Short mmCIF file of C-alpha atoms in Angstrom, two decimals:
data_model
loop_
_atom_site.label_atom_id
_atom_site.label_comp_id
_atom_site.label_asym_id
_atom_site.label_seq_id
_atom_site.Cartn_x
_atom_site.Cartn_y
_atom_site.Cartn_z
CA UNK A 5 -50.57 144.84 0.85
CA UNK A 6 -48.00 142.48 2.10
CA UNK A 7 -45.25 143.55 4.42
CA UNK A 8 -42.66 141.61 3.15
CA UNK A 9 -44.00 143.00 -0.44
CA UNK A 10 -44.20 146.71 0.98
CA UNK A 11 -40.09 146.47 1.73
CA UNK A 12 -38.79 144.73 -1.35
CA UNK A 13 -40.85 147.40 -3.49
CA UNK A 14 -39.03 149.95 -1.65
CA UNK A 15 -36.08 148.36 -2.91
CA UNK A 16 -36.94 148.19 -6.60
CA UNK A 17 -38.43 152.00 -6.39
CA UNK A 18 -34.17 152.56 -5.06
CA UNK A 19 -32.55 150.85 -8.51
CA UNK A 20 -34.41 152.18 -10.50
CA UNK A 21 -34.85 155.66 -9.63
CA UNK A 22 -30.76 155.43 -9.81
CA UNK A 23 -30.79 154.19 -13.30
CA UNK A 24 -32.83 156.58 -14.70
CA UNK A 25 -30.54 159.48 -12.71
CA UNK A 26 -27.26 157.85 -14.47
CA UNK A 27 -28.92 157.39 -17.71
CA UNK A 28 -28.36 160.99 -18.65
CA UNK A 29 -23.98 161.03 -18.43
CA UNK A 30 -24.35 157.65 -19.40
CA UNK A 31 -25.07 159.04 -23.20
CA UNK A 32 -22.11 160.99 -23.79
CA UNK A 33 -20.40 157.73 -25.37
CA UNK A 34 -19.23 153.65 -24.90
CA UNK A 35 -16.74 154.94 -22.61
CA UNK A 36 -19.59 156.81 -20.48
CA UNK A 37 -21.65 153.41 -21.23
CA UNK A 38 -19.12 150.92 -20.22
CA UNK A 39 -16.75 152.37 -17.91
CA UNK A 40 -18.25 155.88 -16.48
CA UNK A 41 -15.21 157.55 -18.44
CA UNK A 42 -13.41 156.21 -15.41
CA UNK A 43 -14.79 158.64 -13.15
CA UNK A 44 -15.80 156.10 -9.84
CA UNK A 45 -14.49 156.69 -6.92
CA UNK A 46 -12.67 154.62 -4.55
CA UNK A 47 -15.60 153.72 -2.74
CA UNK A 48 -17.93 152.68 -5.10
CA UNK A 49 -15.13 150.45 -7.06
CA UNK A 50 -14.06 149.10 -4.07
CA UNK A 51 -18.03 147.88 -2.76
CA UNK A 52 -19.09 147.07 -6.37
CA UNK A 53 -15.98 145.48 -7.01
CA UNK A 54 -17.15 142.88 -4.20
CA UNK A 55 -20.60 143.10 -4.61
CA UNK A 56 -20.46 142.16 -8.12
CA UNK A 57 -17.93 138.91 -7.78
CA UNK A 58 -20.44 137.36 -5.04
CA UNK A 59 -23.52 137.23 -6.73
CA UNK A 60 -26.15 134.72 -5.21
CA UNK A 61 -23.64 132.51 -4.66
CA UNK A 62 -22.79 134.56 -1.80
CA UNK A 63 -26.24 134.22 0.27
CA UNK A 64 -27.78 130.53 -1.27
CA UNK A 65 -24.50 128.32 -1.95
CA UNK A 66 -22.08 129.58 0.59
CA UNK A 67 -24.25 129.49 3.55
CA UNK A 68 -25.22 126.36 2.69
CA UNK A 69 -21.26 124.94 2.48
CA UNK A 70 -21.17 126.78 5.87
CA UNK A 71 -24.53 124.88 6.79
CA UNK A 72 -23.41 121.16 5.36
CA UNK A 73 -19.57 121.44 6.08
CA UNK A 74 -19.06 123.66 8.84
CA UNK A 75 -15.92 125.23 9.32
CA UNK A 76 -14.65 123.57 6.63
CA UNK A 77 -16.21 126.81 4.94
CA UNK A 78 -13.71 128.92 5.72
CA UNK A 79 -11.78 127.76 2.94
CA UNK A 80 -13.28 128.57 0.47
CA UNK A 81 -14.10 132.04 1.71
CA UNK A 82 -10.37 132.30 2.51
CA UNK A 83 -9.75 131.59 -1.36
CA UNK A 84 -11.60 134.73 -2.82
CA UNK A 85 -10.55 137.05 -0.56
CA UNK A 86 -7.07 136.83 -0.19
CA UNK A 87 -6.92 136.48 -4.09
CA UNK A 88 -9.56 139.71 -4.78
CA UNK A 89 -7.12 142.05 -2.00
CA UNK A 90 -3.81 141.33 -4.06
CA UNK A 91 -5.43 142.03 -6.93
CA UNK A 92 -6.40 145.41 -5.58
CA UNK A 93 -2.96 145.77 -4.32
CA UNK A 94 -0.94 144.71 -7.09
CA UNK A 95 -3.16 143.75 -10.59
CA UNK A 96 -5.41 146.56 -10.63
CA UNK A 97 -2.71 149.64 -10.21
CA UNK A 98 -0.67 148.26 -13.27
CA UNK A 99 -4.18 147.33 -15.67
CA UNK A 100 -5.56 150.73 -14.73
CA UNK A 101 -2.14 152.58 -16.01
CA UNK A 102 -1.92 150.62 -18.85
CA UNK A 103 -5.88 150.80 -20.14
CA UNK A 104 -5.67 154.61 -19.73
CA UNK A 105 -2.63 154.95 -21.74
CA UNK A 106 -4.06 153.16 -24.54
CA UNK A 107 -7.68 154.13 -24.24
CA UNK A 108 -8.87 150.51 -23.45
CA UNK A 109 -12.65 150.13 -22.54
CA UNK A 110 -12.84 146.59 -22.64
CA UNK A 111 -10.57 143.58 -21.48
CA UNK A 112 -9.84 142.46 -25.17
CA UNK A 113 -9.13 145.99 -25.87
CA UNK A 114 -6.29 145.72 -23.01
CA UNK A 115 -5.13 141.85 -24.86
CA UNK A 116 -5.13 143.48 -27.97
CA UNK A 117 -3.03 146.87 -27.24
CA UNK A 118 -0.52 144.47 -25.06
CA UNK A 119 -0.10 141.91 -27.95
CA UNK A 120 -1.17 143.22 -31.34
CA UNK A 121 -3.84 141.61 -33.43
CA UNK A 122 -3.98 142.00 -37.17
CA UNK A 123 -5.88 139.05 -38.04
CA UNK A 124 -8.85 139.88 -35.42
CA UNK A 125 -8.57 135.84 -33.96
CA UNK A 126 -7.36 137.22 -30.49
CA UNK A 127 -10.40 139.34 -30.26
CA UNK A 128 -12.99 137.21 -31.96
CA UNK A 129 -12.04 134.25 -29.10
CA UNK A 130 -11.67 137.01 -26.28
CA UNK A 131 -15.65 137.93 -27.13
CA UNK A 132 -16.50 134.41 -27.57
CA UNK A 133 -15.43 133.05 -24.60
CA UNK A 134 -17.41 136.62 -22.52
CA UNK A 135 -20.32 136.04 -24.40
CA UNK A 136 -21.00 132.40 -23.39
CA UNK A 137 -20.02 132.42 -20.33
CA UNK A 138 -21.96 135.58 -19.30
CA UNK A 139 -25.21 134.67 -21.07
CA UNK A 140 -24.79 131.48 -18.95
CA UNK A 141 -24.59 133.24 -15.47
CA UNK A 142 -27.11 135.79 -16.49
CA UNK A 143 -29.76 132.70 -17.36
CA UNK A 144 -29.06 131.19 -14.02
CA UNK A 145 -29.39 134.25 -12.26
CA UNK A 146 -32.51 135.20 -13.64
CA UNK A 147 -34.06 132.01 -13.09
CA UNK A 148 -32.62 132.00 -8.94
CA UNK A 149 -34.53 135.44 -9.37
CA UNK A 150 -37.67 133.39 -10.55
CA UNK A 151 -37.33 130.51 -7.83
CA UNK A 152 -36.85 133.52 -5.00
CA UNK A 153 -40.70 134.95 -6.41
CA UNK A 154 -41.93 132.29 -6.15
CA UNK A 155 -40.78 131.01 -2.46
CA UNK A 156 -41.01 133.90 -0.90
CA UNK A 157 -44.31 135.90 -2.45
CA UNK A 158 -45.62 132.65 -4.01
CA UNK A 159 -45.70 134.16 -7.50
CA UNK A 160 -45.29 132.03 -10.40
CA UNK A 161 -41.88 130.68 -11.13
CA UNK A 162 -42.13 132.01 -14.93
CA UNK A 163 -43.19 135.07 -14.07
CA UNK A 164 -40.75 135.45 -11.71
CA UNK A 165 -38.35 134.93 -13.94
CA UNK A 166 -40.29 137.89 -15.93
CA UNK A 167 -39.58 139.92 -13.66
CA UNK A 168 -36.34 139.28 -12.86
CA UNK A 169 -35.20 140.26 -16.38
CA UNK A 170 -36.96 143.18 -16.45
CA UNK A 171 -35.68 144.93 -13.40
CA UNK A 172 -32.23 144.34 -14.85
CA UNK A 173 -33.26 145.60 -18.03
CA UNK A 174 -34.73 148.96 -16.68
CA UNK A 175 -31.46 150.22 -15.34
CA UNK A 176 -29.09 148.56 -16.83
CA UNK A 177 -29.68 149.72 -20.33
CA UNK A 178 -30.85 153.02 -19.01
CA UNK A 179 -27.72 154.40 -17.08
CA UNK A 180 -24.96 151.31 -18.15
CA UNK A 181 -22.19 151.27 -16.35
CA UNK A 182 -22.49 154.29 -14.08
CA UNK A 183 -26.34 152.79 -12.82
CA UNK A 184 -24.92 149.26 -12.18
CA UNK A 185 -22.08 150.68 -9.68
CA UNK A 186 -24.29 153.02 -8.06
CA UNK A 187 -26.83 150.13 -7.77
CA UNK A 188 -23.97 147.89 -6.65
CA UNK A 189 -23.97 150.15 -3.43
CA UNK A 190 -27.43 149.81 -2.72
CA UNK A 191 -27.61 146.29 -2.93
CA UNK A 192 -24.46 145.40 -1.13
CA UNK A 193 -25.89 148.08 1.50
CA UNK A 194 -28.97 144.94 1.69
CA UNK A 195 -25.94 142.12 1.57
CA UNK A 196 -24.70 143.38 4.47
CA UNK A 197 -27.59 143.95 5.95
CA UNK A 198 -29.02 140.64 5.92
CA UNK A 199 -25.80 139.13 6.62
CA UNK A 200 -25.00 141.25 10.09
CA UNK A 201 -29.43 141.17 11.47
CA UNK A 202 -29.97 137.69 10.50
CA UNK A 203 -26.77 136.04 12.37
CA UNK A 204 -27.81 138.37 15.34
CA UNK A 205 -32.00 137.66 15.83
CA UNK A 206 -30.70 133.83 15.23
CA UNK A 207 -28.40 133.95 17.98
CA UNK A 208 -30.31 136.15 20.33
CA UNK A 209 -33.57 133.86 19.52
CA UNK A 210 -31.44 130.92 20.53
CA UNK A 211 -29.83 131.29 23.67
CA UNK A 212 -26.17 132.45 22.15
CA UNK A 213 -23.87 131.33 20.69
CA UNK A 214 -22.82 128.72 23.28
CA UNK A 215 -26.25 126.77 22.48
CA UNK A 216 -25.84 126.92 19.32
CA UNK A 217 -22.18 125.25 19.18
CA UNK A 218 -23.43 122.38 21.25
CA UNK A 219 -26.41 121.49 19.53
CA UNK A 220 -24.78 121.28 16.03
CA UNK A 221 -21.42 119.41 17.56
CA UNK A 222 -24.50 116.99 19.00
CA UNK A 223 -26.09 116.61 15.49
CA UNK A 224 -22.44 116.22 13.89
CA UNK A 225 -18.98 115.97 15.99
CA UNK A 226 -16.33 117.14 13.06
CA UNK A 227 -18.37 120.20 12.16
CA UNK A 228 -16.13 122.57 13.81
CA UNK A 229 -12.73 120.38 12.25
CA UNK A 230 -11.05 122.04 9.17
CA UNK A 231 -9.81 118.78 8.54
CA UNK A 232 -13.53 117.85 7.96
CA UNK A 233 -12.86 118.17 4.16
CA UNK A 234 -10.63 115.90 1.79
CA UNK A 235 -7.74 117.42 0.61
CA UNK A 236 -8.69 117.89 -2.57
CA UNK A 237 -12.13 119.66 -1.31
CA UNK A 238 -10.03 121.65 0.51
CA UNK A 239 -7.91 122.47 -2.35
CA UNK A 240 -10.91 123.42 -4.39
CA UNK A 241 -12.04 125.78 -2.04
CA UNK A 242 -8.95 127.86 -1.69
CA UNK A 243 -8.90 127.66 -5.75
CA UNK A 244 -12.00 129.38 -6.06
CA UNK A 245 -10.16 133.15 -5.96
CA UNK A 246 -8.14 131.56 -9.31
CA UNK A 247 -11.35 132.70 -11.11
CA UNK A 248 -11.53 136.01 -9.78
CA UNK A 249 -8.63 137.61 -12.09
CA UNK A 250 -10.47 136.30 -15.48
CA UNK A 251 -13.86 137.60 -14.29
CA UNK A 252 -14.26 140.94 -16.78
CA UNK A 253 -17.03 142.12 -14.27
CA UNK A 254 -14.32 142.27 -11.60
CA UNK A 255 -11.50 143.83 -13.66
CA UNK A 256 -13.67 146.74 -15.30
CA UNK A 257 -13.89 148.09 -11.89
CA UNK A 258 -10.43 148.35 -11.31
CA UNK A 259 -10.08 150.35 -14.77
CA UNK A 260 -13.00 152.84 -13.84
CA UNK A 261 -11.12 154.51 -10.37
CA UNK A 262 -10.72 158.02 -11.16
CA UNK A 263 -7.42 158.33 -9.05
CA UNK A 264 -5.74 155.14 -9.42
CA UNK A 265 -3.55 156.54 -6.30
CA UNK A 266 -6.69 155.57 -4.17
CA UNK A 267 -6.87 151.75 -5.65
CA UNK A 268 -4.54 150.58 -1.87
CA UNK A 269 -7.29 152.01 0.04
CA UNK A 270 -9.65 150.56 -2.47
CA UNK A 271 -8.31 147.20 -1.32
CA UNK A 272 -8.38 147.57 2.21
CA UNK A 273 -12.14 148.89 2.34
CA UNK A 274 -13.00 146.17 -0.54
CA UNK A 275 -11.47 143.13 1.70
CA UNK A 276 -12.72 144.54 4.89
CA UNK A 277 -16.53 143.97 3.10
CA UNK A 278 -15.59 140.78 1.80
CA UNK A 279 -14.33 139.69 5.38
CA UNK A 280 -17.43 141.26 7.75
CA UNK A 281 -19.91 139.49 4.30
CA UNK A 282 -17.90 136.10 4.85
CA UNK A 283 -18.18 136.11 8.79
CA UNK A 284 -21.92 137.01 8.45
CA UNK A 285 -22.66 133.94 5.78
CA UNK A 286 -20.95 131.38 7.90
CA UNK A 287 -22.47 132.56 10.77
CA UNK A 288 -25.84 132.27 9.05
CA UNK A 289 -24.91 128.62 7.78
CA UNK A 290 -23.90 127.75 11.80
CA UNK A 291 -27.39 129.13 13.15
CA UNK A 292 -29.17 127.61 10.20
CA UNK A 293 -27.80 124.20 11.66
CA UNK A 294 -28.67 124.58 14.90
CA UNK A 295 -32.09 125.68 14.34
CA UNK A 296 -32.62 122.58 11.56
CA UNK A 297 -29.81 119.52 12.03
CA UNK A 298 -31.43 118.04 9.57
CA UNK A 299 -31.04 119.27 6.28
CA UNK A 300 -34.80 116.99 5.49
CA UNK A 301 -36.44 119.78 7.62
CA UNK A 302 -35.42 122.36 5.11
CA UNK A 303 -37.33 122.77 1.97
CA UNK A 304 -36.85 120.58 -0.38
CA UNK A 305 -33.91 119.13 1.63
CA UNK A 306 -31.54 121.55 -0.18
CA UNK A 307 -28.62 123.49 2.18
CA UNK A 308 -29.05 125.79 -0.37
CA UNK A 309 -32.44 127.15 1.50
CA UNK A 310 -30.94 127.52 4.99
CA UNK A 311 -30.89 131.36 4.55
CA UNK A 312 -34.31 132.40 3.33
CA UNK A 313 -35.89 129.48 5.05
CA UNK A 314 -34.12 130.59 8.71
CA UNK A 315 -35.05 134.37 7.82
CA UNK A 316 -39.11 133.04 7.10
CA UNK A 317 -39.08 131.74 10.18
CA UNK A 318 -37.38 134.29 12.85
CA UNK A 319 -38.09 138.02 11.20
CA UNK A 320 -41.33 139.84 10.89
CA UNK A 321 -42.80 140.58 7.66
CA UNK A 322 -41.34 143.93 6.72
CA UNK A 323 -37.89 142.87 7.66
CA UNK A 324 -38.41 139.66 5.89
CA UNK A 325 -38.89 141.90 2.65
CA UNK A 326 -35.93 143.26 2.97
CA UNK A 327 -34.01 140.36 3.44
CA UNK A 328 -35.51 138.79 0.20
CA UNK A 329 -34.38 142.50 -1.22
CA UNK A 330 -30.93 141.06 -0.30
CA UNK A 331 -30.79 137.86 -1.95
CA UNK A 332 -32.20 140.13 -5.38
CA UNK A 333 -29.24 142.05 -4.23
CA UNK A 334 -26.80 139.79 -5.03
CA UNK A 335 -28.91 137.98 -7.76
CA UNK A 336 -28.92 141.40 -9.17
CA UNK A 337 -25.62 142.68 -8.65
CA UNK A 338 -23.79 139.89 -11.07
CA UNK A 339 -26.57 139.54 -13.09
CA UNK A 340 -26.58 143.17 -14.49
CA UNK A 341 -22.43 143.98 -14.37
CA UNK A 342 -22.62 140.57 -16.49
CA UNK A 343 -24.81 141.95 -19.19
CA UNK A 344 -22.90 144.67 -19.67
CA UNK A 345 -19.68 142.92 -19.97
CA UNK A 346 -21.32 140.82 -22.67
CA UNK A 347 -22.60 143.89 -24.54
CA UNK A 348 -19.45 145.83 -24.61
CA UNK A 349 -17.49 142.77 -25.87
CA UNK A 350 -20.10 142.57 -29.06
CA UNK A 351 -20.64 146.35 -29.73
CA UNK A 352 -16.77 147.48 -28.90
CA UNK A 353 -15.22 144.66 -29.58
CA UNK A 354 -16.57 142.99 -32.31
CA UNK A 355 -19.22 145.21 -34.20
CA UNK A 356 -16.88 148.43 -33.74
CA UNK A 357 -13.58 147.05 -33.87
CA UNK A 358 -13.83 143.62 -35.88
CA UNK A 359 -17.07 144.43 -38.65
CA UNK A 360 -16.69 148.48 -38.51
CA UNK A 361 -12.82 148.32 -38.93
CA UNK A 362 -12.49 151.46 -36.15
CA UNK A 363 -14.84 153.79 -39.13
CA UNK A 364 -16.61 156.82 -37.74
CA UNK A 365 -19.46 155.91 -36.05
CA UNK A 366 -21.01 158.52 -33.65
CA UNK A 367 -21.05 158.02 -29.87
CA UNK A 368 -24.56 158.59 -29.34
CA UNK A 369 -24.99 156.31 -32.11
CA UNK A 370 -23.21 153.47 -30.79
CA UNK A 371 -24.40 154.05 -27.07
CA UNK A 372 -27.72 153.00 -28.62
CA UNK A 373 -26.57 149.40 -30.14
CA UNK A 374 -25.31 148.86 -26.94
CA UNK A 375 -28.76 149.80 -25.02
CA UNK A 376 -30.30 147.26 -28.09
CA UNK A 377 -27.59 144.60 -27.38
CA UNK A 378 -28.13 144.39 -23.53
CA UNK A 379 -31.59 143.73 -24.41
CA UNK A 380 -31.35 141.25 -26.82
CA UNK A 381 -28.98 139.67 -24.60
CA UNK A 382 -31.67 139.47 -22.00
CA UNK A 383 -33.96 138.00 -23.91
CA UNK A 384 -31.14 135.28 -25.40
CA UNK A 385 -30.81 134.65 -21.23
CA UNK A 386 -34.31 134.79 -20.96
CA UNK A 387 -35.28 132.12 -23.50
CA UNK A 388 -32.11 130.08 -21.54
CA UNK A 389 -33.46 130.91 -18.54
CA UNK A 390 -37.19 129.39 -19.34
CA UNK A 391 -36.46 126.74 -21.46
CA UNK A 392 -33.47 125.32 -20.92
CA UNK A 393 -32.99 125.57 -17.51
CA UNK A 394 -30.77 122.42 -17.43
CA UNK A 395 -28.00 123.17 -19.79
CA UNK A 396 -28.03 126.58 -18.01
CA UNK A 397 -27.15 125.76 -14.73
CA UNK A 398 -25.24 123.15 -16.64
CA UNK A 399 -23.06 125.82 -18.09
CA UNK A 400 -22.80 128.14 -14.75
CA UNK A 401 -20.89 125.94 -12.98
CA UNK A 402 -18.44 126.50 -15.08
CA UNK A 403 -18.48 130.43 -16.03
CA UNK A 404 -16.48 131.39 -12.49
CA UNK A 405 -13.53 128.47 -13.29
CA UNK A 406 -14.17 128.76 -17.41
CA UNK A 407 -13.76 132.10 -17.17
CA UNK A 408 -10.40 132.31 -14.61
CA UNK A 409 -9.00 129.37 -16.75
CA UNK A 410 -9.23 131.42 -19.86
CA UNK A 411 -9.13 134.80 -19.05
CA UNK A 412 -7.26 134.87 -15.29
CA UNK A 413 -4.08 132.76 -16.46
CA UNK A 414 -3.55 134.54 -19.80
CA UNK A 415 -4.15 137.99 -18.54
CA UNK A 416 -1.79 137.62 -15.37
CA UNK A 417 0.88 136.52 -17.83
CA UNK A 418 0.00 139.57 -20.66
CA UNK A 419 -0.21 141.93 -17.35
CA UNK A 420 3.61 140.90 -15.51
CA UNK A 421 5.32 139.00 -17.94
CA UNK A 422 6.92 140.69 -21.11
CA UNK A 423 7.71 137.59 -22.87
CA UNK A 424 3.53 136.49 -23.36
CA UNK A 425 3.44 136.46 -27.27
CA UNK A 426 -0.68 136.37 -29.26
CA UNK A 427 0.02 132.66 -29.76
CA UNK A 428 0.60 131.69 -26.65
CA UNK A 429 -2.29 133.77 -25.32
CA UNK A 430 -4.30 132.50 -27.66
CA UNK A 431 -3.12 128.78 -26.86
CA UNK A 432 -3.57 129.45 -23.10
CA UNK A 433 -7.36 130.68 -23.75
CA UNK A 434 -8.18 127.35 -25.33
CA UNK A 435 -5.79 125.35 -23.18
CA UNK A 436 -7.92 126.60 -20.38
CA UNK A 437 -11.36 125.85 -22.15
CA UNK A 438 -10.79 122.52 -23.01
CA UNK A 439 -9.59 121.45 -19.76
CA UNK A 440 -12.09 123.54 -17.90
CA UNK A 441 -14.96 121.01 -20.03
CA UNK A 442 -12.85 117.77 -20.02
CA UNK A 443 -12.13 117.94 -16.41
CA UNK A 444 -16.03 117.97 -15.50
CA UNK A 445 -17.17 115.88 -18.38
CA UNK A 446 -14.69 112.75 -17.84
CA UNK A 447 -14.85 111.21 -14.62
CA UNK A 448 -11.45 109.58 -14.73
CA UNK A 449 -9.88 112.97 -13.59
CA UNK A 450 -12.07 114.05 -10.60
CA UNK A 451 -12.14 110.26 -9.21
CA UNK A 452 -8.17 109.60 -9.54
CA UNK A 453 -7.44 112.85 -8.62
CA UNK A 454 -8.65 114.17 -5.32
CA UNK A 455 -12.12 115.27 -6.82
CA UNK A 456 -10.28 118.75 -7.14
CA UNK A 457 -12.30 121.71 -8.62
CA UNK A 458 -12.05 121.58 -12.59
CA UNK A 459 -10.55 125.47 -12.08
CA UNK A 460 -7.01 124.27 -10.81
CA UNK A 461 -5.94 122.17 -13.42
CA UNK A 462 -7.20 124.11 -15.96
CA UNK A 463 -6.19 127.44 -14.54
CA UNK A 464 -2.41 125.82 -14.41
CA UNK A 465 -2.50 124.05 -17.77
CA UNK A 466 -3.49 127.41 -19.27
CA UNK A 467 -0.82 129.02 -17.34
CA UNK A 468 1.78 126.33 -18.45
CA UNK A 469 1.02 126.28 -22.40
CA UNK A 470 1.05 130.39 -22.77
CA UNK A 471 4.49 130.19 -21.31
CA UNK A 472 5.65 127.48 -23.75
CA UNK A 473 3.45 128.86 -26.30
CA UNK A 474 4.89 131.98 -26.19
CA UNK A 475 8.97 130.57 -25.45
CA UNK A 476 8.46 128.89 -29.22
CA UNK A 477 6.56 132.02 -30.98
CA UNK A 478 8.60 135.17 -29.14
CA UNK A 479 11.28 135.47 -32.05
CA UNK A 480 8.42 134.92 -34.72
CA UNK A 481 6.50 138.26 -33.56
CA UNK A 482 8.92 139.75 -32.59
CA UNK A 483 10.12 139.86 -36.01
CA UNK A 484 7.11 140.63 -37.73
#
């Protein structure tokens, strides 16, 4: 058998042994299921909490910013990571207090104890919006999964795809939320990995880094400028961490510590990984350059490939596996937090708490529709995934911004600000929606206004129209 084949099936053999360990206490109930009765501890929040956000993003698109802009990168990194540490430091203390005190499992469960819901229409468009967006992401991911099979085992991009789906499946219906954190520390384990060898071999192989630094300022003179980038690039990149308060993937970490006491030192270790991942992408994206000036010599021409393509070329076959192990890693590690965010928004937050009206329903019982949902949901990404690849990917670009302009404005505002009423939430939700879709649909707005990410002006309108919103409707609920 293949080397490279020998190490990634190591890998696989590693998730799933650890889902079907966790799918025993994952049983007991949808608080086991969704939120491992809020039992993690501070160092499995803190490296899932990370490994989750990046997903294959992480590995494919931002080594390949690093590759085609240069420095210019460090933006964007610079965005997400000072955004994710103050939300360890000062979001996550204040939503884990407050989901514990009123039993929340879910983020509409946290809207809905915060700002009262009688008529369900708070919920209903909470679910709504995770659904979507989450199918979306999950399609894309399985289908990078499928593209991965096939480059770097040249097995069939459909059943690639296959397979993709069904790894995910395995563990994450079998031990829910409890598997996909412990799995989260396996595969970041490979993340890092890949990102601290492959920077290394490249520079070693190449002379150092001094080479390296003169052969890509030869191929292009303002790669090592910050100033490379427009403004409003540069803008965009630093708004990328808008999205990461309104990802529910993120947040459900910070509501499973067990002592929220430990959620400072949760941020330090958490940015700390973020950092030492960051370094090691950009420094991938540099050597990558070097090694290939021109992105034509890279397959396909796409920057996108500078990673795996560098790592085909420099590592031996065993290693190789377990680099492609990384980029499942991070395929893998959205991918499956994703579903599950999804699943608990239908089964807790519609099925039990908008259909079932809170009835009896036993645990067990419901822990089961949720195993059933997650796998319909895979196949509804699935059938995405294989036949509709285009409106997929269409969609994914804008789950991270459609999701903090929805979700991250409104939930800032329901977490710090008393005032925040259900109509202006509500407002602010599809505020953020519309603009998130009119931004990237009508070209007026990118071309006349500094080409700036869709996420900031939609993030900020949302922001704006809750506060109004909820000015003009505080007296109305307050009364009633």
């Amino acid at each position: 058998m293949n080397l490279s084949i020998i190490g990634f099936v190591i890998y696989l053999v590693a998730l799933i042994a650890i889902g079907m360990i966790s799918a025993r206490s994952s049983s007991t109930g949808v608080g086991a299921y969704f939120l491992a009765n809020r039992s993690l501890n501070k160092y499995v929040v803190a490296i899932s909490a990370v490994a989750s956000g990046r997903s294959a993003w992480l590995l494919l698109g931002f080594v390949g910013i690093a590759y085609a802009k240069g420095i210019a990168a460090i933006w964007a990194a610079l965005g997400y990571i000072v955004v994710e540490c103050l939300l360890f430091f000062f979001y996550a203390p204040k939503l884990r207090k407050l989901t514990e005190e009123n039993d929340d499992i879910t983020i509409p469960d946290f809207y809905v104890s915060q700002l009262g819901d009688r008529s369900g229409l708070l919920r209903g468009l909470l679910v709504l919006v995770i659904a979507v967006f989450m199918v979306a992401y999950v399609s894309a991911q399985f289908v990078a999964g499928g593209k991965a099979f096939f480059g770097s085992f040249g097995i069939e991009q459909t059943t690639g795809v296959f397979l993709t789906a069904a790894i995910i499946l395995i563990y994450t219906t079998l031990g829910g939320f409890m598997a996909v954190s412990k799995t989260d520390i396996v595969q970041a384990f490979f993340m890092l990995l890949a990102l601290v060898v492959l920077p290394i071999v490249a520079v070693i192989n190449f002379g150092g880094w001094t080479p390296i630094v003169e052969t890509v300022v030869q191929a292009d003179k303002m790669f090592f400028d910050l100033e490379a980038v427009s403004w409003g690039v540069m803008i965009g990149y630093l708004g990328i961490g808008l999205g990461a308060p309104g990802n529910p993937h993120i947040l459900v970490r910070y509501m499973s510590i067990d002592k929220p006491e430990d959620l400072r030192s949760a941020a330090i270790m958490g940015t700390f990984w973020n950092v030492v991942l960051a370094l090691g992408a950009i420094s991938i994206g540099f050597a990558a350059r070097a090694y290939f000036p021109e992105v034509s010599t890279l397959p396909s021409g796409d920057a996108e490939q500078a990673f795996p393509f560098l790592a085909s070329q420099l590592l031996n076959p065993l290693l190789f596996g377990f680099i492609i192990a990384a980029i499942f890693s991070a395929i893998m590690s959205s991918a499956d937090s994703q579903l599950l965010v999804a699943a608990s928004a239908i089964v807790r937050d519609f099925y039990q708490k908008l259909i079932l009206k809170d009835s009896e329903i036993d645990s067990r019982t419901l822990v089961f529709i949720s195993r059933c949902v997650v796998a319909v949901l895979v196949l509804l990404a699935l059938f995405f995934g294989l036949f509709a690849s285009d409106l997929v990917f269409w969609l994914v670009l804008f789950a991270w911004g459609g999701l903090g302009a929805t979700i991250g404005s409104t939930s800032l505002l329901t977490l710090f600000w008393k005032g925040s009423t259900r109509a202006g939430v509500i407002a602010g939700i599809i505020t953020g929606g519309v603009l998130i879709f009119l931004w990237k649909l009508v070209p007026f707005f990118k071309e006349n206004i500094w080409n700036i990410y869709e996420l900031i002006p939609a993030f900020l309108g949302s922001f704006v129209i809750t506060i109004l919103v909820s000015l003009m409707t505080n007296s109305v609920e307050s009364d009633s």
